[in-house]
Structure formats: C-alpha cells, structure tokens
Amino acid sequence: MKKRIRIKDIAAQAGVSSGTVDRILHNRGNVSEKARAAVEKVLNQVGYKPNIHLSGLSLKKTYEIVISTPHASHGEYWEAIHNGIQEAIDQHESIHIKTTYLTYDQYNIYSCQNVFTQILIMEPDAVIIGPTFKDETIDLAKKLSDKGIPFTFVDSMVEGTSPLAFFSANHYICGYLMCKLLKSLIPETSDIAILQAIRIGDQSANTSILRRKGAYDYLTETNFGNRIHHIQFSVYEAHRNEEMMREFFTAHPNVKGVIVLNSRGNVVANFLEQNNINDIKLVGVDLTKPNIAALKNGRISFLIDQNPDYQGYIAMKTLLEFLILQARPKVENYMPLNIVTKETIDLQLEFNFLKKI
Amino acid sequence: MKKRIRIKDIAAQAGVSSGTVDRILHNRGNVSEKARAAVEKVLNQVGYKPNIHLSGLSLKKTYEIVISTPHASHGEYWEAIHNGIQEAIDQHESIHIKTTYLTYDQYNIYSCQNVFTQILIMEPDAVIIGPTFKDETIDLAKKLSDKGIPFTFVDSMVEGTSPLAFFSANHYICGYLMCKLLKSLIPETSDIAILQAIRIGDQSANTSILRRKGAYDYLTETNFGNRIHHIQFSVYEAHRNEEMMREFFTAHPNVKGVIVLNSRGNVVANFLEQNNINDIKLVGVDLTKPNIAALKNGRISFLIDQNPDYQGYIAMKTLLEFLILQARPKVENYMPLNIVTKETIDLQLEFNFLKKI
C-alpha cells in the first residue's frame, strides 16, 4: 500500500496553514505567491500527485460539456464513442458534470452548421467534437479558441485547428493494413476493388481519403501490377446499389478482393451472400453489428477495430483532468488498431475496453 | 452525475440505526437477521452497489496475497502479468495488501514443489497461481481448497481444480489462428513446420499442447494436403540449435511457413536473419522484446498477444473484490487475442491495457 501524504504534514513543512495548502490543491485562489511557492516545493519533494476525485468533491462548480458528433445509431461506431464518454463521466461521479449531446446529420452540412451555432451560443466549459465537415469545424474551432473554450476531437483530427488533444485512429495505417491483409487472401493474379459507401451530395470524408492513400501506397510499395478499381456506392438507394455491384462484378470477373473504406463493408458482404458469390474476399473497418454478422458468416475476412469506446472515454477523461487539475495532455493521440477475425471476435466483444475497466 | 445514496437515508427507510447499516455494508457482523433483511431490502430498492474503495477504508485487516508464477524476466510475458497485478494493487490503495512473490523455475519441478510447500506453510488470505506443472498444481489447489484459501489462475487453467476464477488466453483458438494466418502468407504448395522451443527435461506445457491441437485442427478442416513437420528446439543450447535448424531447413526446402507455439519465435527469426533466408514466413506469440524486434524487421509477420497485463490485473482485482465484497466472479474467463503486425505494434504498445486505465 502506498503511503498517504497528509495535508497537515505538507502545511507544517511549508510553514503555512492547512487551509492554504487546501486552497492551492483545489485552485481556489486567495493565496500569496510566497506561500504557493513554498507549498509547491514541498509537493514536488514528496512526489504529490493530485487526485481528481478528491479535487472534484471540493468543487461546487457544475461543468457544462457539449458533445457534438454525427448522430449515433444503435450498434454503430458513434454509439460506441458515446458509451466511452459516458463511462468517463460515470467514473468521475465526484465532479458535477452537465452534458449536452448536440448531434448532426453527417451527410447534411446545414444540420452541422446549425448545431455548431448552438454550441457557440451555449458557451459551455468544454466541447468534444466528432468532426465531419472540414470548413465548419475549422470555423467552430477558431471561435472556441477565441473564447478560451477547450475542446478535444474524437475519430479524426482537422488540420488548421488547435484542440487540447485529439484521439483518432491512424487512418492512413488503417488503409495500408487493410490492403496488406487483403493481398494475403487473394491469388497473385487478382485485381482489387476499393469501395466507398457514400450518400447523395456527400464529399469524401477526410478519414476515407487518408485510408485510400494508405491502401494505394501499400500497393505501390509492393509493386502491385494488376488493376485497382476505385468505386463508390450508395447506402440509401439499395436497389440501384445492388444493380451497380452486379454490373461491376460481372464486368470485372478478375476482382477477387475488395476493401471497403468506411464502416459499410456489410453492404458488399450482403450482396455476395445473396448472389452466392464465394470467391471474393472482403476486408472492412469497424465492429458494427452488421459487420460483425458478416465476419461471423465468413463474408468478411478481417475487420479493423478503431477502438471507438476508448476514444470517447479518453477524450472525456482528458477534458476533465484539464478542467479540474489543469493537466496538459499530449495533443496527438493515435489509437490502437485491432485486427479482428471470425476466431477472435467473441473474445474481443466480451472484453472490450468498457468491460475491462 | 449519479445521485449518491446516503447511509442515514437507508437507515431511516429500514427503521434501523446508521451504525447497523454500516456494519452490514462492511460485513462486520453483530446484526440481527431481521435488521439485515430490512436493510438489504432497501439496498436492493435503491440499486445500491458496494464501493470497494470505501469498504476498504473501514477495514483494519491486512490481506496477505501470494503470487506464484514462473520467474519473470524483463520485457517478457510473466513480467507483464506481474505489472498487471501491481496495477490492480495500486488502484486499491485504500485496502491494506501485503503481497509476496514466490516465483519458480518453470523448467525445474523441484523449484515449483519447494515454492508450493512454502505457500501452504504461509497460509495467506489468497493466492494467484501461474501454473506450469500439472500434478503439483492440482495438489496445491486441493490443499488450498481444503483450507478455504481462495485462488485464481493466470495464463492457463488446470483441469481437476476449483479456482475462484481463471484468466487465460484460449490457447486452442490461438494455435488455430496462428495456422490460419500463416496459411494466408505462403504459397499453396508450401509445407509447414510447427516449432516448439523446449529446455532440457521439459515436458510440453499444456498451453503448447492446446495450441498444437488448434493448429492441426485448422489444417485438417481446410484439407491441407502438404507436409506438416513438428519439431522441437532448445533455447539454451544455441549452437546445437542453429545446427538443427540449418539441417532442418536444408533437408526440407519446401517449408515456406513456420509457426512457433511458444514465445520463442525470435529464435527462428534470428536464424533466418543470420542466414539471409528471405522466403520463409513466421507467425509467433507474445509481445516479448525480441519478438517485437523480429516483427519490426519483418522476420515475423504476425504476433498473437495474449494480454498478459490484463490477465494479471483482472486476476488480482477479482481476488480483492471477493475478499472485500464477497463478490463471486464468473469462473471461466478467456482473454482477447490481439493480432499484431509491423504496422500496428507501436500503436498497440503506446496504448496497452496498463496505459489505457
């Protein structure tokens, strides 16, 4: 058991009252510079580490934190991020936190603009942003910085902003790895298709662009000599979609491997299943419910997990430690990428991050 | 923020004193059955969950816990298990815990017998066992059970014992997966070698037997028609070792893929490196320092991580929750298996379990 450091011992060593030590520990001001210097010297000597739970207990303030991400559907990526955020809140129950979830339609720029305007009107104590639209996010980030409101990013970083920290998968490595895994599954002579699910009016998200670059770089580095098809398909217009895939795979019978750059790998898996096409290998990303089903029935061979629950957890924990303890985090944080197969998925789900802690 | 449940409110609702509620919450006895029933009814109604940290604070008892595993070397598997155990202890600093590490030479049965005898003389409050020798472990487990001393296993389960819980990789799936990954890397026509590092006088550990069965079952299920070589090599007699590998690979030029069933994949990797053999693929297990080096230089293509730090952490946490809160855990716990590559190893190491929490 670690030895506890008592406030009255610190006070005695620093030659101040216990009340002064307490005010310094909890940033409640009203302390002379001389007293602060004396106390901080003793704290350093004894290796004092602030305890966020004890600090939180003595704070009367309620922290208003806005979480602004794309809408979260059940069993999907953004829900896992929200679950992680909630876990961090639950773990810090000594701190008074008021959270407001302002989510937007990631395929509707007006929805995003509307929500970001609300955030600026609210003037919360801190914001967690799951970005989609680049220019809108840069604009929001600039205004938050001007107001001195700290914010963290989950899912991805947006260049030209100054977050307290970001927590993101390394999307470039993700794409590189997906292609490498796919290559191990298909014949030397096979062509490859790189698919991307989009909705109407959608520009490619930054994450997909980075993944595509990783995928192409892998193929270039390994001198891939066969054809690479880059195609987009719609998740909404299911009928056109199926027609498009049928046309594509009929026209290109030499494509024996497909990677899907966003979390909709299950759409291709379902097409292959329904059409009884058994010689095309598929690598996808994100442990969504439909992707997991396709992994288990063998249609998807590998899924990459971006650890969204941990992203949400650490983004909120970092914000709280900054708000309460003024702890400055590392800014760039790339999450682990887990490679998941049919054999490991159940173990992975049983002990995912939120169940581990 | 969750609403806190106050002892005096529970006491008022149950019609007893606060002291009675306190005695029930901390299992300090001296409470009538009627009062206990009334309090437990209220606790259920309000959804009370015991808090191990608060319970620990009010306990004067020091818990003696013995950790008995093979000797831990720096940067290796058992050290990671010990680190996880220490993390759980650090997280429960309100509980007085005295730990004694009694480690043994996993290749010397007398060393193990000696240590197990010491445990029985000590009569600690609980034991964490990393088992190697089956009969010795069954004997120790039986005697601990007779004395009413709870114990948990890490690394693997030993049949014929009744632990409070065990925390182990699923070694069968591990072997199955290693073979599946290897198959994806080598030509259709290639033979496969399944290697196992042993030391003199060593019987195969149970973990290796399970992994080998998984590997063979994969090959049988997929109708593998080429040759499978099963060979053993010594980690101590480095010279004989190299000679043996040279003879083997010279005699069997059609072996283009190797799995190493225990954590010594680096020995084969070094042989391939030193002899400039570039067409043999290797899959190994455990993120030991030398294995990580071989993964990074490309000699090992995939490593399976058994999450030893998490095994140690959860084994100790489970024991403490049982000792303090009488919480009965799930007995069978198979840890996640992480598939790690050159691309993901650094992300994995930066955010391993102990750094996540």
CSV table of C-alpha atoms in Angstrom, one decimal, chain A residues 37 40 60 68 80-81 87 117 143 156 195 198 208 212 215-216 226 230 232 235 243 280 312-313 315 320 324 337 350:
chain,number,residue,atom,x,y,z
A,37,ALA,CA,6.0,28.6,-4.0
A,40,GLU,CA,4.6,23.6,-4.4
A,60,LYS,CA,-19.1,23.3,-6.2
A,68,SER,CA,-21.1,17.2,-30.9
A,80,ALA,CA,-19.5,3.3,-29.1
A,81,ILE,CA,-17.8,6.7,-28.8
A,87,GLU,CA,-18.0,5.7,-18.9
A,117,THR,CA,-24.0,27.7,-34.0
A,143,LYS,CA,-14.3,30.6,-32.3
A,156,SER,CA,-10.2,12.3,-36.6
A,195,LEU,CA,-15.1,0.6,-52.4
A,198,ILE,CA,-21.5,7.4,-49.9
A,208,SER,CA,-11.7,7.9,-46.3
A,212,ARG,CA,-7.4,5.3,-49.6
A,215,ALA,CA,-4.2,1.5,-49.5
A,216,TYR,CA,-2.6,2.9,-52.7
A,226,ASN,CA,-2.9,-5.8,-61.5
A,230,HIS,CA,-12.0,2.6,-57.1
A,232,GLN,CA,-18.4,4.5,-54.8
A,235,VAL,CA,-26.1,3.1,-48.9
A,243,GLU,CA,-27.6,-3.2,-59.7
A,280,ILE,CA,-14.3,-12.7,-53.5
A,312,GLY,CA,-14.7,8.6,-26.3
A,313,TYR,CA,-13.5,7.6,-22.8
A,315,ALA,CA,-11.4,12.3,-24.8
A,320,LEU,CA,-12.0,16.6,-17.1
A,324,ILE,CA,-10.2,20.1,-12.7
A,337,LEU,CA,-5.9,-0.6,-34.5
A,350,GLU,CA,-16.5,-10.0,-24.3
